[in-house]
Each structure stands twice: as structure tokens, then as C-alpha cells.
XYZ file of C-alpha atoms in Angstrom:
562
model
C 0.000 0.000 0.000
C 2.674 2.478 -1.146
C 1.643 6.136 -1.286
C 3.472 9.432 -1.598
C 1.335 10.971 1.104
C -0.026 9.936 4.525
C -3.335 8.139 4.610
C -6.476 10.121 5.374
C -8.903 9.031 8.065
C -11.526 7.710 5.620
C -8.858 5.681 3.745
C -7.742 3.989 6.963
C -11.371 3.185 7.786
C -11.871 1.632 4.326
C -8.710 -0.438 4.662
C -9.786 -1.792 8.054
C -13.278 -2.645 6.797
C -11.866 -4.521 3.775
C -9.799 -6.897 5.914
C -10.750 -10.437 4.982
C -13.224 -12.084 7.308
C -10.967 -15.163 7.350
C -8.260 -13.248 9.213
C -8.830 -13.759 12.905
C -7.276 -10.636 14.366
C -8.714 -9.458 17.662
C -6.055 -6.828 18.345
C -7.273 -3.452 19.510
C -6.991 -0.637 16.978
C -6.777 3.007 17.975
C -7.110 5.680 15.296
C -5.526 9.091 15.864
C -6.783 11.883 13.578
C -4.929 15.171 13.270
C -7.065 18.268 13.993
C -8.490 19.938 10.859
C -7.423 23.434 9.823
C -9.749 26.376 10.374
C -12.240 26.515 7.498
C -13.974 29.909 7.135
C -16.617 28.369 4.857
C -17.641 25.778 7.419
C -20.528 27.136 9.471
C -20.446 24.419 12.131
C -18.084 21.917 13.691
C -20.831 19.550 14.884
C -20.858 15.849 14.042
C -23.268 14.680 11.376
C -25.011 12.047 13.496
C -27.076 11.855 16.626
C -25.489 13.289 19.733
C -25.980 10.092 21.764
C -24.722 7.760 19.012
C -21.464 9.210 17.720
C -19.368 6.852 15.539
C -16.545 7.285 13.061
C -19.100 7.392 10.254
C -20.681 10.479 11.824
C -17.537 12.592 11.630
C -17.699 15.655 9.362
C -15.960 15.681 5.976
C -13.105 18.037 6.947
C -12.053 15.605 9.712
C -12.310 12.470 7.575
C -9.954 14.052 5.015
C -7.257 14.771 7.611
C -4.105 12.582 7.891
C -4.543 9.835 10.480
C -2.648 7.033 12.188
C -3.772 3.607 13.362
C -2.097 1.930 16.321
C -2.161 -1.861 16.569
C -0.663 -3.272 19.775
C 1.499 -0.207 20.238
C 2.761 -0.044 16.623
C 1.812 2.935 14.486
C 1.068 2.123 10.851
C 0.741 4.871 8.283
C 1.503 5.152 4.595
C 4.715 3.474 3.416
C 6.534 6.734 2.813
C 10.061 7.357 4.004
C 10.562 8.734 7.486
C 10.116 12.486 7.348
C 9.326 14.971 10.116
C 5.929 16.569 10.280
C 5.654 20.081 8.896
C 3.088 22.738 8.093
C 1.907 20.850 4.992
C 0.412 18.088 7.112
C 3.006 15.417 6.277
C 3.516 13.088 9.230
C 6.578 11.279 10.487
C 6.391 7.520 10.709
C 7.456 6.357 14.123
C 10.161 3.758 14.183
C 9.465 0.366 15.699
C 12.130 -1.759 17.389
C 12.861 -5.428 17.807
C 13.609 -5.970 21.500
C 15.781 -8.666 23.053
C 16.187 -9.734 26.685
C 19.901 -9.088 27.015
C 22.243 -6.558 28.593
C 23.755 -3.712 26.627
C 27.166 -4.716 25.296
C 29.421 -1.679 24.848
C 33.177 -1.438 24.819
C 34.568 0.378 27.881
C 35.590 3.982 27.322
C 39.017 5.102 28.471
C 38.664 8.788 29.290
C 41.978 10.545 28.533
C 43.659 12.849 31.015
C 43.410 16.116 29.103
C 43.427 18.540 32.030
C 46.198 21.097 32.142
C 48.528 21.855 35.011
C 47.089 23.489 38.139
C 47.244 27.265 38.183
C 48.036 29.271 41.277
C 45.803 32.334 40.981
C 44.250 34.689 43.479
C 40.437 34.584 43.855
C 40.033 37.931 42.055
C 42.020 36.579 39.087
C 39.687 33.582 38.757
C 36.683 35.902 38.934
C 38.106 38.138 36.194
C 38.101 35.155 33.830
C 34.358 35.783 33.615
C 33.862 39.499 34.151
C 36.979 40.623 32.293
C 37.731 44.109 30.954
C 35.659 43.547 27.807
C 32.538 42.633 29.797
C 33.049 45.510 32.251
C 33.532 47.967 29.363
C 30.315 46.724 27.787
C 28.404 47.215 31.046
C 29.843 50.729 31.432
C 29.099 51.715 27.834
C 25.511 50.441 27.798
C 24.729 51.902 31.242
C 26.031 55.336 30.182
C 23.939 55.204 27.012
C 20.870 54.355 29.081
C 21.549 57.294 31.433
C 22.008 59.747 28.538
C 18.623 58.710 27.133
C 17.126 59.987 30.389
C 18.979 63.318 30.069
C 21.394 62.411 32.866
C 25.192 62.498 32.727
C 26.704 59.249 31.473
C 29.817 59.421 33.637
C 30.031 55.867 35.015
C 33.651 54.667 34.936
C 35.221 51.219 34.900
C 36.292 51.671 38.530
C 32.730 52.614 39.470
C 31.354 49.453 37.864
C 33.875 47.152 39.554
C 33.233 48.736 42.940
C 29.485 48.459 42.299
C 29.793 44.711 41.551
C 31.869 44.268 44.697
C 29.100 45.852 46.783
C 26.559 43.506 45.191
C 28.717 40.534 46.153
C 28.943 41.766 49.749
C 25.139 41.940 49.932
C 25.058 38.176 49.318
C 26.640 37.325 52.684
C 25.975 40.554 54.628
C 22.282 40.946 53.931
C 20.117 43.904 54.953
C 16.413 44.315 54.151
C 16.954 47.754 52.535
C 19.981 48.691 50.502
C 20.223 52.223 51.948
C 20.844 50.746 55.386
C 24.432 49.954 54.322
C 25.140 53.716 54.431
C 22.948 54.579 57.430
C 24.734 56.152 60.426
C 23.595 53.443 62.792
C 25.919 50.979 64.548
C 23.637 48.000 63.872
C 23.536 48.372 60.074
C 26.262 50.629 58.699
C 28.860 48.785 56.636
C 32.119 50.717 56.821
C 33.650 48.964 53.808
C 30.726 49.900 51.556
C 30.007 53.385 52.904
C 33.667 54.451 52.640
C 34.092 53.091 49.108
C 31.093 54.633 47.315
C 28.446 57.134 48.270
C 24.858 56.013 48.563
C 23.642 58.331 45.799
C 26.360 57.147 43.423
C 25.395 53.517 44.019
C 21.729 54.305 43.450
C 22.580 56.079 40.187
C 24.488 53.062 38.812
C 21.841 50.628 40.059
C 19.019 52.540 38.353
C 20.851 52.760 35.032
C 22.568 49.374 34.902
C 21.926 48.124 31.402
C 23.231 45.566 28.905
C 22.544 44.808 25.293
C 20.307 41.881 24.391
C 23.157 39.663 23.191
C 25.254 39.671 26.360
C 26.234 36.182 27.470
C 28.500 36.248 30.504
C 29.357 32.552 30.241
C 30.050 32.152 26.527
C 33.695 33.171 26.645
C 34.346 31.130 29.757
C 32.712 28.090 28.207
C 35.225 27.980 25.375
C 38.391 28.869 27.261
C 38.298 28.014 30.946
C 35.698 25.319 31.612
C 36.895 22.027 33.129
C 37.007 19.119 30.704
C 35.067 16.259 32.297
C 33.424 13.091 31.081
C 29.973 13.438 32.663
C 27.534 16.349 32.449
C 23.925 16.777 33.529
C 21.106 18.758 31.907
C 18.237 20.064 34.001
C 16.111 23.131 34.663
C 17.079 25.905 37.082
C 14.994 28.702 38.588
C 16.023 32.348 39.018
C 13.790 33.906 41.713
C 11.474 36.685 40.530
C 8.163 37.744 42.085
C 7.056 40.540 39.762
C 5.026 40.368 36.565
C 6.512 39.212 33.287
C 5.503 36.958 30.431
C 8.421 34.571 30.999
C 7.775 34.111 34.710
C 7.142 30.473 35.627
C 5.630 28.610 38.550
C 6.959 25.123 39.275
C 5.295 23.328 42.142
C 7.597 21.502 44.532
C 10.769 23.387 43.607
C 12.788 25.275 46.251
C 12.231 28.379 44.104
C 8.645 28.173 42.902
C 8.334 31.544 41.132
C 10.829 33.043 38.737
C 12.556 32.705 35.389
C 13.296 29.161 34.237
C 16.529 28.326 32.465
C 17.937 25.187 30.881
C 21.372 24.447 32.323
C 24.215 22.066 31.528
C 26.624 21.495 34.417
C 29.361 19.218 35.705
C 28.908 16.845 38.641
C 30.102 19.427 41.181
C 27.937 22.190 39.754
C 30.151 24.130 37.354
C 27.710 25.664 34.840
C 28.924 25.129 31.304
C 25.846 26.299 29.362
C 22.599 28.095 30.125
C 19.614 29.074 27.993
C 16.683 31.073 29.444
C 13.300 29.467 28.827
C 11.062 31.610 26.612
C 8.290 29.173 25.778
C 7.981 28.230 22.129
C 10.564 30.877 21.180
C 13.371 29.356 23.304
C 16.583 29.819 21.342
C 17.533 26.183 20.744
C 18.789 24.844 17.460
C 15.818 24.915 15.029
C 16.904 21.696 13.289
C 15.783 19.781 16.402
C 12.361 21.398 16.589
C 10.525 18.299 15.342
C 11.924 16.242 18.233
C 10.251 18.418 20.853
C 11.461 20.952 23.375
C 13.154 18.524 25.776
C 15.163 16.762 23.094
C 16.150 20.036 21.397
C 17.520 21.366 24.704
C 19.733 18.309 25.250
C 20.923 18.195 21.644
C 21.785 21.898 21.691
C 23.919 21.301 24.757
C 25.537 18.310 23.020
C 26.481 20.622 20.147
C 28.150 22.931 22.691
C 30.214 19.996 23.970
C 31.166 18.929 20.452
C 32.138 22.506 19.511
C 34.917 22.406 22.097
C 36.912 20.481 19.512
C 38.356 17.618 21.585
C 36.319 14.854 19.878
C 35.671 13.031 23.150
C 32.805 10.648 24.039
C 31.052 12.833 26.625
C 28.351 11.251 28.780
C 25.218 13.379 29.280
C 22.671 12.590 32.019
C 19.094 13.962 32.161
C 15.682 13.183 33.661
C 12.428 11.917 32.170
C 11.312 15.344 30.913
C 13.900 15.094 28.138
C 14.277 11.352 27.498
C 12.760 9.552 24.525
C 13.928 6.977 21.984
C 14.403 9.603 19.206
C 16.724 11.550 21.522
C 18.750 8.409 22.287
C 19.205 7.767 18.577
C 20.254 11.343 17.799
C 22.837 11.409 20.597
C 24.194 8.064 19.386
C 24.604 9.493 15.890
C 26.641 12.355 17.350
C 29.061 9.880 18.931
C 28.108 10.841 22.493
C 26.736 8.758 25.358
C 23.675 9.391 27.499
C 21.632 8.019 30.388
C 18.261 9.200 31.644
C 15.050 8.177 33.306
C 12.173 7.765 30.859
C 8.406 7.868 31.027
C 6.599 4.645 30.167
C 4.735 6.204 27.244
C 8.045 7.102 25.567
C 9.605 3.643 25.436
C 8.420 2.817 21.886
C 6.355 -0.136 23.102
C 9.275 -1.844 24.801
C 7.801 -5.137 26.122
C 8.830 -4.677 29.748
C 6.933 -6.237 32.619
C 4.100 -4.075 33.889
C 4.704 -1.918 36.936
C 1.928 -3.715 38.781
C 3.599 -7.108 38.390
C 7.105 -5.781 39.056
C 5.960 -4.228 42.320
C 4.940 -7.689 43.574
C 8.507 -8.888 43.195
C 11.251 -8.333 45.738
C 12.836 -4.937 46.056
C 15.711 -4.524 43.607
C 14.065 -6.621 40.869
C 14.749 -5.376 37.345
C 13.442 -6.085 33.857
C 15.205 -4.851 30.734
C 15.277 -5.024 26.944
C 17.886 -4.010 24.383
C 17.307 -3.087 20.746
C 18.262 -5.721 18.189
C 21.155 -3.571 16.932
C 22.482 -3.002 20.489
C 21.935 0.773 20.217
C 20.355 1.359 23.616
C 18.732 -0.387 26.552
C 15.561 0.375 28.504
C 15.098 -1.057 31.993
C 12.489 -0.931 34.723
C 13.663 -1.184 38.329
C 11.851 -1.718 41.618
C 13.177 0.732 44.222
C 11.037 2.852 46.545
C 8.837 3.060 43.508
C 8.889 1.662 39.995
C 10.716 3.755 37.424
C 12.177 3.267 33.948
C 15.616 4.267 32.752
C 17.340 4.208 29.357
C 20.933 4.443 28.183
C 23.065 4.026 25.084
C 26.294 3.729 27.104
C 25.890 1.468 30.155
C 23.689 -1.481 30.983
C 22.563 -3.517 33.970
C 25.904 -5.073 34.871
C 27.998 -4.766 36.916
C 25.372 -4.315 39.607
C 26.113 -2.224 42.689
C 25.037 -2.657 46.310
C 22.674 0.048 47.537
C 21.429 0.646 51.072
C 17.723 1.350 51.498
C 15.366 1.623 54.467
C 12.635 -1.006 54.543
C 9.399 0.371 55.910
C 7.975 -3.113 56.492
C 11.069 -4.449 58.300
C 11.900 -1.113 60.012
C 15.594 -1.430 59.222
C 18.159 -0.760 56.517
C 18.522 -3.402 53.841
C 20.943 -3.901 50.946
C 19.577 -4.370 47.431
C 21.158 -4.725 44.003
C 21.279 -1.542 41.945
C 21.787 -1.659 38.148
C 24.937 0.026 36.877
C 22.954 2.523 34.768
C 21.037 3.636 37.861
C 24.301 4.167 39.745
C 25.623 6.364 36.929
C 22.403 8.368 36.885
C 22.345 8.921 40.661
C 26.007 9.920 40.746
C 26.020 12.517 37.981
C 22.471 13.856 37.732
C 22.643 16.412 40.570
C 25.098 18.895 39.057
C 22.517 21.566 38.218
C 20.834 21.235 41.617
C 24.216 21.554 43.316
C 24.990 24.795 41.469
C 21.565 26.172 42.449
C 22.228 25.270 46.084
C 25.672 26.901 46.118
C 24.352 30.123 44.569
C 21.352 30.267 46.909
C 23.579 30.417 50.011
C 25.001 33.854 49.129
C 22.655 35.210 46.462
C 22.876 38.978 45.927
C 20.435 40.551 48.396
C 19.949 43.973 46.776
C 16.807 43.997 44.641
C 15.604 46.332 41.931
C 12.255 47.108 40.319
C 13.267 46.306 36.732
C 12.330 42.821 35.575
C 15.777 42.031 34.212
C 17.683 42.842 37.421
C 17.311 39.268 38.818
C 18.829 37.935 35.589
C 21.812 40.313 35.748
C 22.499 39.700 39.432
C 22.157 35.942 38.849
C 24.832 36.175 36.144
C 27.189 37.875 38.618
C 26.450 35.193 41.231
C 26.979 32.504 38.606
C 30.294 34.008 37.480
C 31.519 34.090 41.081
C 30.332 30.517 41.665
C 32.053 29.185 38.546
C 35.242 31.043 39.495
C 35.142 29.324 42.892
C 34.685 25.943 41.181
C 37.812 26.559 39.103
C 39.660 27.695 42.208
C 38.750 24.420 43.989
C 39.763 22.319 40.967
C 43.172 23.973 41.162
C 43.497 22.920 44.836
C 42.357 26.174 46.424
C 41.798 26.041 50.181
C 39.065 28.661 50.679
C 35.427 27.676 51.051
C 32.711 29.443 49.065
C 32.118 32.211 51.605
C 35.822 32.897 52.053
C 36.331 33.027 48.297
C 33.401 35.416 47.781
C 34.630 37.741 50.524
C 38.102 37.882 48.994
C 36.662 38.768 45.570
C 34.296 41.418 46.963
C 36.931 43.106 49.123
C 39.441 43.105 46.265
C 36.936 44.739 43.896
C 35.941 47.418 46.426
C 39.373 48.264 47.835
C 41.049 48.417 44.421
C 38.340 50.579 42.826
C 36.993 52.692 45.690
C 36.256 56.372 45.141
C 38.680 58.415 47.228
C 36.595 61.601 47.226
C 36.170 63.007 50.715
C 32.686 62.545 52.098
C 30.891 65.535 53.584
C 29.088 65.579 56.924
C 26.191 63.196 57.143
C 23.130 63.189 59.330
C 22.874 60.774 62.238
C 20.327 58.011 62.097
C 16.801 58.848 63.214
C 16.950 55.817 65.491
C 20.182 56.806 67.257
C 19.748 56.285 71.030
C 15.987 56.536 70.515
C 15.228 54.644 73.722
C 18.428 54.574 75.780
C 18.699 58.380 75.952
C 15.310 58.496 77.753
C 15.986 55.877 80.406
C 17.185 58.584 82.879
C 20.121 56.463 84.049
C 23.754 57.663 84.260
C 23.486 60.504 81.733
C 26.188 63.054 82.687
C 27.482 66.237 81.027
C 31.234 66.138 80.421
C 33.524 68.578 78.593
C 35.137 67.739 75.253
C 38.286 69.234 73.780
C 36.954 69.491 70.218
C 33.828 71.315 69.118
C 31.007 69.207 67.689
C 27.420 69.828 66.691
C 24.714 69.527 69.289
C 22.337 66.645 68.523
C 19.370 68.798 69.543
C 19.949 72.342 68.223
C 22.805 71.507 65.788
C 24.908 74.444 67.049
C 28.552 74.094 68.011
C 29.118 72.907 71.573
C 31.986 71.920 73.895
C 30.076 69.387 76.016
C 28.750 65.905 75.452
C 26.765 63.150 77.173
C 29.051 60.574 78.743
C 26.642 57.652 78.265
C 25.257 58.500 74.825
C 28.705 59.672 73.605
C 27.207 62.463 71.454
C 27.663 66.209 71.530
C 24.921 68.000 73.523
C 25.070 71.579 74.773
C 24.108 72.307 78.392
C 20.861 74.100 77.589
C 19.658 71.214 75.339
C 20.758 68.431 77.674
C 17.415 68.069 79.456
C 15.374 68.367 76.245
C 17.478 65.749 74.442
C 17.024 63.211 77.255
C 13.297 63.657 77.773
């Protein structure tokens, strides 16, 4: 039944009705009909039969003429055309069927070469400048000045101003205050001497209001090609950047530590070094368009695989991902690229792999596994009984050698040891890289917030640059922990780029001695050798309060303390 086009719904119905009566075939047939295009000449979309007795024969003409598919025992049968992706013309892609065998995946072991360079002894600020180098800083300065000029304000932000500004942002990640102006407030419980002496409050506010970048800025692109660690295993997952305002790209993901914010696709190493990131923009997400027919999840993984391949080392990288991305078409595409992959998979994406049902597998002992491999030994799909039943697929590793895994038995109220397939061990070991980077960043995330929607993205890039710099520092046998490293970078940026202009007199805090000055205990007038301003009348005085340690003239002493 060779055709140069997919079969329409009415043609499939005719073919099924013309099956010889001598053929005893009781298999269930499911027909899937593509939705019809909008027809302006059609006045109704109602079926042509009775409402309580709707059959295939009652469907309207525009539906019966649409391309359709018939599924028989999990196999999809359409016209005998070559495999082509679906497009706007209505042509459909024939899904590939597999011959499955009950055997383990047989792959030759991969010897990962030692391609890392010698360790480098650099200071924390030097690692950080691998990301935010002079080119990036100059771009931030240039675009921010242009944005200020558009508002008829002087565009006089300098490179030193921008570096000092970034240093202050980094400090706010581990020395957090609920309002950014409190860092400059003349109050002993909030004032930060390092920040207030390096840049005035108004200057910081000016840079913060006019911080701007062009749309093509990618703070990690340069680092990805030049400085990233070369490892065998990488994970792909989603990450959340917290944001609580209103924007079309804002997402809500239930159960995540950060439920509201911007979602991004991230590729990272096992320890959390972020190699690649792409913000999620819905259908317009900037992944490679040649993978569009494979779906969003597959296109994300394949785009990251292209980033790995573009590094030019021609190495068999191993990419790990969860069941949002995994499907048999993705496994085939990664195999064609010469890369390896492992990921959990949903049962409706296993291409009718004849695995034991979850209901029957759950009756077996904990640790039981069922698996099938394709006839050409391309990949394996397995189902394993752990705390729950889940499926996993791989084109690189199989069931053996099995590992021992400790689990808590709820029925026996004790820890037990079960057998864990090798592919599950690989998945558990390398899947958490993106989550680890999110955790590290969340500990010292920049605490100063702005009203513009893109400020969380910019501050996240600074946090991410600092985090990746720390990862490189640790790889090169650095001794500082994350907090110590961040403090060194922040202090270096502020002290090396501080504004040395002399600050004028500033007003005391409104909350200075607000309660203690009125307790009427041990307040005494004492002389002082240097004139100061009276806290009450603001005139020059030569006396002060011994307890409050502020200048107060004699005639205002009683008023100030009452």
C-alpha cells in the first residue's frame, strides 16, 4: 500500500473494513486523527449524526480528510513513505518500531583521557576576572552610560565605578540587609564601613538605576570555550532564578525550592560548574531549530551536546538527564553524534518496549529489574523496583555490573541492601550537578533587589560568574570555602576601585539612642576638647553626654534626654 502521502482518516477506515473475514485478528486498533485546519466556509463543527450515538461514520468531511494514524498493539502504521518529520503541509513522520531482546547492553569500555592542564596558582580575584573581564566591564559601562544619557542624565560611570558596584553587590550576598540604603545609614547596627567608605549612597543608586546591557550579552560564553573544566559526565536540568514581579516569561513550578521566577535550561558538571545556560522563553526558546521536530526537551539536550562537540576535543562525553527530556528519538540522535547518554524515561516514551508491567514488578522483591535491548544493540531500557517503579534508558551502560545500595525497609523497620543496576548508579552519581549549582548560589545570592524585571537575571549572572570562578579555584586545589572566596573577591573589587573623594558631613540616624537616651540612668554632662554639633539644636558645643557619647550643649541636655 505504497503512497506518496499519509493516509487520510476515511482511507484507513476503508482499509480496516476490507480486511478479509478469514483473518482472525482481535487486536485493539486506535485511530488518531490530526485536527483539521480552520475553514472559514464551514458554518459548524458539529458531528453529522445523533449526539448520543457518535461513531466514526458520523464525523464531518473536513475531519475524515485529515491525515490519520492507526495503532495496533502499540505499533503505528501509516503510509509506506520514508521517514520524514511533520511540517506545516500536514506530512507526518512515521514512528520507528524496534525489535527488543532480553539481554544486557554490550558496549566497549571507554578510556577517558587525562586532558586537564597543570594546576594554576591564581588569586580569587584573578579567577573571577576570567568571567567578568575588561571587555565585559567595558560593555556594562558603555551600555549603562547610554541608558543614562537617554534619560537626560550624565553618562559618567567609569570602569572603577562598575567594579566597585559589583563588589558591593557581592557583599550583599553574605551581609544581607532588608533595605539597601541601610548599608550607608549612620547606625551601629547596620552601617557597613567597607561599603560606605568606598562609594556614596547616591552614586550607588545612580548606577543601580541605570545598569543596562545589550540583548546579546552572554556572561558565560567566553568562559565556556576557554576556561571550563574538561570532564566526562555532564547533567542537563532546569534551574529557577527567583522573581516575584510580573513578566511573560515568569514560571511557577510546584515543589521546587524556588517556585516563582525565570526558568533556564542548564548544563553542568557533577560538582555544579555551569557550562551552558539558555533562558526558557516558551515556544521561542533559542535552541537549534533543526531539532524542533523532536520536541522541546530533546532540542535542549541536543543543543547542549552541540556545545560539547564545539569544544573540539572529539571526546565521548556522557550526558545525564531526567524523564522530561528522554525519549527513543533523543537516544538515537545522541548516538549518531558519537556521544553517550543516560536518563530516566516515562513509560509512554519507550516505543512499546515489552517490559513487565509496573503492577507485576511491584509484587517482586525490592531490587528486581526487567530490561530489553534493541536488536542492533543501540540502547537499553530497563524498569527497576526501588522505593517506587521507574524506567531508565541508556546508550552507554547497561545492567551489569550491579552495585550494592542501602535502602530503608518500611515493612522491616531497618536498613537493607539491594542490588542496583549500573545505569542507575551512573544516573544517581552525575544527575545532581545543576541542583548543586543552584544550592551553592542560593547560600550567598545577591540581596539587593531592583524594580526592573531584568535585574534578577543580571544579578544571577554575577552570582553565577563568582560561583564558577570558585569551582575553578577548587579544581586547582584552592583552600578557601565558598564564603571565604566570595569575601576575597568582593573586598578586592571594592578596595582596588573605591572612590577616594572626601565625604561631607552626614546626618545621624533617626533611630540613634531613641530609647536609651530616655531611660534617665547615668546621663552626665562632660567637657570635650573638640567642638562638635549639638544633637538637639545643631549648634557648636563643647560638652557631650558621657553615656550617649554624642555632643549635647548644656541648655539642650534636658530636652534631648526627655
